[in-house]
Short mmCIF file of C-alpha atoms in Angstrom, two decimals:
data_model
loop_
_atom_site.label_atom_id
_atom_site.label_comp_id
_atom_site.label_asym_id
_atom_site.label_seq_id
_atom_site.Cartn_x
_atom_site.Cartn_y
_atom_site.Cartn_z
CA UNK U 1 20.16 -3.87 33.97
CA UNK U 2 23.60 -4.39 32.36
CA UNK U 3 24.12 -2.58 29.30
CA UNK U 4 24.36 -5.45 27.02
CA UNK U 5 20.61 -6.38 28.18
CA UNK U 6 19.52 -2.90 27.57
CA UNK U 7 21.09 -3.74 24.21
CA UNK U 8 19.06 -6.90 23.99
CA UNK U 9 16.08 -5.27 25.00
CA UNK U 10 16.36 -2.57 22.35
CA UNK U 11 16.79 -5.09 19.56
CA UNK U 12 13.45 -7.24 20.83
CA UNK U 13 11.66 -3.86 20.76
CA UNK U 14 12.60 -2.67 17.65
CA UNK U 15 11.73 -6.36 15.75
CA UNK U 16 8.42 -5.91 18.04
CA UNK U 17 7.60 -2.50 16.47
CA UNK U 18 8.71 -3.71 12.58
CA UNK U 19 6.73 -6.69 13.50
CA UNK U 20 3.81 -4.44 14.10
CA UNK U 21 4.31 -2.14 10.97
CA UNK U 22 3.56 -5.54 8.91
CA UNK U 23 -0.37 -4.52 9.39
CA UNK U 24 0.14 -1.15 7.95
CA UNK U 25 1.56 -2.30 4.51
CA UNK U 26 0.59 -3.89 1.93
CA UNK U 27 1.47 -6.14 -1.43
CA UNK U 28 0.59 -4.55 -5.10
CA UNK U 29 0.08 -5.99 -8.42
CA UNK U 30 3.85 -5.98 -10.23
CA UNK U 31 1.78 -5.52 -13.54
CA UNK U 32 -1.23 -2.98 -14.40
CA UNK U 33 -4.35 -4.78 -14.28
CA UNK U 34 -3.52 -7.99 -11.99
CA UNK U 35 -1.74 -9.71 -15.23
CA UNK U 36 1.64 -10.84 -14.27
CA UNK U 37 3.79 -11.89 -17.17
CA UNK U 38 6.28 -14.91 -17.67
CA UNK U 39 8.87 -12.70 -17.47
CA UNK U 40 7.58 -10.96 -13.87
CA UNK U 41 7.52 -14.62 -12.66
CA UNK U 42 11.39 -15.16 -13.44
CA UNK U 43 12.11 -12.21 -11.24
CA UNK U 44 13.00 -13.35 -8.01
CA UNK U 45 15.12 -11.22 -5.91
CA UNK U 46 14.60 -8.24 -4.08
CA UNK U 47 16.77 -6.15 -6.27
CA UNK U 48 15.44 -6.90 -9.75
CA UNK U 49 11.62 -6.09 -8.47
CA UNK U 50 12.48 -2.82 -6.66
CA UNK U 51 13.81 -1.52 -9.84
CA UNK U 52 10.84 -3.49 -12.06
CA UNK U 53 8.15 -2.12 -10.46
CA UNK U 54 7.43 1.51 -9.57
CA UNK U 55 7.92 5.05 -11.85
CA UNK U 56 11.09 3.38 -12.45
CA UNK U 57 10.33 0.65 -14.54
CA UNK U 58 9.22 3.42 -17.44
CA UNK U 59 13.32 3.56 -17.25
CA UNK U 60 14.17 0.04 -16.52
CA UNK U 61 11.59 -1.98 -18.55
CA UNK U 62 10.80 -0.35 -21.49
CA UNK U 63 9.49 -3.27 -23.18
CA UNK U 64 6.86 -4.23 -20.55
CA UNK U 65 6.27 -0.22 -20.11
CA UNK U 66 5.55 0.04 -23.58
CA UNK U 67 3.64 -3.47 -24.14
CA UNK U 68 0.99 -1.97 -21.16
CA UNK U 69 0.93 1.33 -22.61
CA UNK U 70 -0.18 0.05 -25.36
CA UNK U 71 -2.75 -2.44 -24.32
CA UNK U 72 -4.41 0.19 -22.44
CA UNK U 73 -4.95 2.54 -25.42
CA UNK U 74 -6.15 -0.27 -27.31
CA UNK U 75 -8.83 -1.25 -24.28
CA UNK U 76 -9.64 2.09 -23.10
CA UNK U 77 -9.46 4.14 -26.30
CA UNK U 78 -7.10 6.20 -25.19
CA UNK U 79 -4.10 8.48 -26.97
CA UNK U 80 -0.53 7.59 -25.64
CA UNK U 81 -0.03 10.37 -23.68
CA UNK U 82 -3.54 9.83 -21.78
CA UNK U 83 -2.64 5.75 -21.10
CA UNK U 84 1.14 6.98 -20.20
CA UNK U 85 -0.57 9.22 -17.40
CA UNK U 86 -2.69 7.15 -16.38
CA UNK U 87 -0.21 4.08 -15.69
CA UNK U 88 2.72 6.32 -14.61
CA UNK U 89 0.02 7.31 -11.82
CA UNK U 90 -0.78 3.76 -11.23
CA UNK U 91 3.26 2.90 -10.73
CA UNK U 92 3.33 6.04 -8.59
CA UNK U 93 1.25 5.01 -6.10
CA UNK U 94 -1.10 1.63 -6.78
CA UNK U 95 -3.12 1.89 -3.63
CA UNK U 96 -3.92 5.67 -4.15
CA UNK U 97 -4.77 4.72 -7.82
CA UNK U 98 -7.03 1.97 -7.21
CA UNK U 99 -9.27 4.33 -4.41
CA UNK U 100 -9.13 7.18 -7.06
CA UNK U 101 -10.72 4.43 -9.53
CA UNK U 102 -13.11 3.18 -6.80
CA UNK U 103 -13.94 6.86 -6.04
CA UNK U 104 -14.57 8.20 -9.62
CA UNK U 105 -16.64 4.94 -10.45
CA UNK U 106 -19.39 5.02 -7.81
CA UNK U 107 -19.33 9.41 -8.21
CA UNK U 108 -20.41 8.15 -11.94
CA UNK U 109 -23.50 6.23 -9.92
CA UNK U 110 -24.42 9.23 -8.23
CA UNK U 111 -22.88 8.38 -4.73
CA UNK U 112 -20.91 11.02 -2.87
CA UNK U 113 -18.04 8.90 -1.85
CA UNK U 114 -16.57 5.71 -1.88
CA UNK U 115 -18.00 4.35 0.77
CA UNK U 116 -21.21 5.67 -0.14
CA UNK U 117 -21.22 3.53 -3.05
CA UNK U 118 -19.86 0.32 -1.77
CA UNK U 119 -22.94 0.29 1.19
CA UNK U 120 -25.57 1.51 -1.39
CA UNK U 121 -24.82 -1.53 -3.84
CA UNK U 122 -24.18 -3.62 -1.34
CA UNK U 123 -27.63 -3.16 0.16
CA UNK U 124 -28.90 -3.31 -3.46
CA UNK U 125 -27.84 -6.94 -3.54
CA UNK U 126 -29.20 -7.12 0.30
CA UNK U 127 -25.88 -7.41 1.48
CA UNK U 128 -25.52 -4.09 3.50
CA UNK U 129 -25.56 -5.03 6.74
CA UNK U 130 -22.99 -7.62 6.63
CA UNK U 131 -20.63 -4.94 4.62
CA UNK U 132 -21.54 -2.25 6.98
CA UNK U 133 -20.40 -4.32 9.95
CA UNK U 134 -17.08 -5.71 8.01
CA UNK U 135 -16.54 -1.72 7.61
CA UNK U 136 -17.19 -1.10 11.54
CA UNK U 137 -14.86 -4.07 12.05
CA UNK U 138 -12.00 -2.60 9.84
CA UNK U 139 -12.11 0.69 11.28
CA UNK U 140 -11.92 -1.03 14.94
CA UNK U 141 -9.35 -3.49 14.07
CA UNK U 142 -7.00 -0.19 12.47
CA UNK U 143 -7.22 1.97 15.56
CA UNK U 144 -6.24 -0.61 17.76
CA UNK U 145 -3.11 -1.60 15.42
CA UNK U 146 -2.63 2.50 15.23
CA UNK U 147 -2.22 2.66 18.72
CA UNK U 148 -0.35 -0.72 19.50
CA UNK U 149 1.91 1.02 17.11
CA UNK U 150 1.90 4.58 18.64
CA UNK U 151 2.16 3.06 22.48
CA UNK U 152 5.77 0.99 21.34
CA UNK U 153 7.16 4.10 20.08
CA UNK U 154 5.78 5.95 23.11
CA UNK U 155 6.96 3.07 25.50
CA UNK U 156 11.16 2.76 23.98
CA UNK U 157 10.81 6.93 24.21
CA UNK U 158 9.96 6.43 27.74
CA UNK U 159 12.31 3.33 28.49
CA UNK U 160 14.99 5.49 26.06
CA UNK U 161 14.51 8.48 28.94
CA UNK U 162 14.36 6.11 32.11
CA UNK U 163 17.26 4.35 31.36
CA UNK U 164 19.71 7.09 30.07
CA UNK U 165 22.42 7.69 32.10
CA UNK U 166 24.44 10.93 31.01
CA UNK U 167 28.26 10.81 31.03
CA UNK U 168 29.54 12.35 33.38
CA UNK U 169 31.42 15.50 33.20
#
């Protein structure tokens, strides 16, 4: 193999393995709630919504901060400090936010966890076996794209090893 297919090779490997990462992320909500203002529409590059959304947009937005802030202590009841916590913890981290919520919500229906609670009112509507096979078939589905990932970063460690010729001395 000539070095500049070796190069090649690296380069398809590497757009293999960000390929692959695709099924390990995720889109979020740019506002709190699912609402996404006129203004979010307009934003259109990269750029402008990396520094938009996030714990930075308490800095960078203040307007839109402040306009959500507010509409969750009017819906929720809650002082400013308790709705700034609770959306600077959204913009933290949406995903972990939205589990917490799930969480917390079917504790308050006297499941242990959130599973629990999904299954249990899903077999209340008589629905339970078709969600407890989706759940079988999301948990299969992730372990195989876990280890597609973990066997191309194995793999170019090998091919990195096989193929490494030291300079000589």
């Amino acid at each position: 193999m000539t070095k500049i297919t070796r190069t090649k090779a690296l380069v398809l490997l590497v757009s293999l393995l960000l390929g692959a990462s695709d099924a390990f992320t995720t889109t979020t909500p740019s506002s709190f709630g699912g609402v996404t203002t006129m203004k979010q529409q307009e934003r259109s590059t990269t750029t402008s919504r990396l520094f938009m959304i996030g714990p930075l947009q308490k800095f960078t937005d203040k307007e839109e901060y402040e306009k959500t802030v507010e509409n969750l202590m009017a819906y929720k009841n809650l002082s400013r400090e308790e709705a700034e916590k609770e959306y600077d913890s959204f913009l933290e981290n949406p995903n972990n936010y939205a589990l917490s919520k799930g969480e917390d919500y079917y504790k308050s229906l006297g499941y242990n966890s959130l599973m629990d609670g999904v299954i249990g009112e899903a077999e209340k509507e008589g629905r339970g076996e078709e969600v407890k096979e989706r759940i079988a078939e999301f948990k299969r589905q992730s372990k195989i794209k876990a280890l597609s990932v973990i066997s191309v970063f194995f793999a170019a460690i090998v091919y990195g090893k096989i193929t490494y010729v030291p300079p000589p001395h």
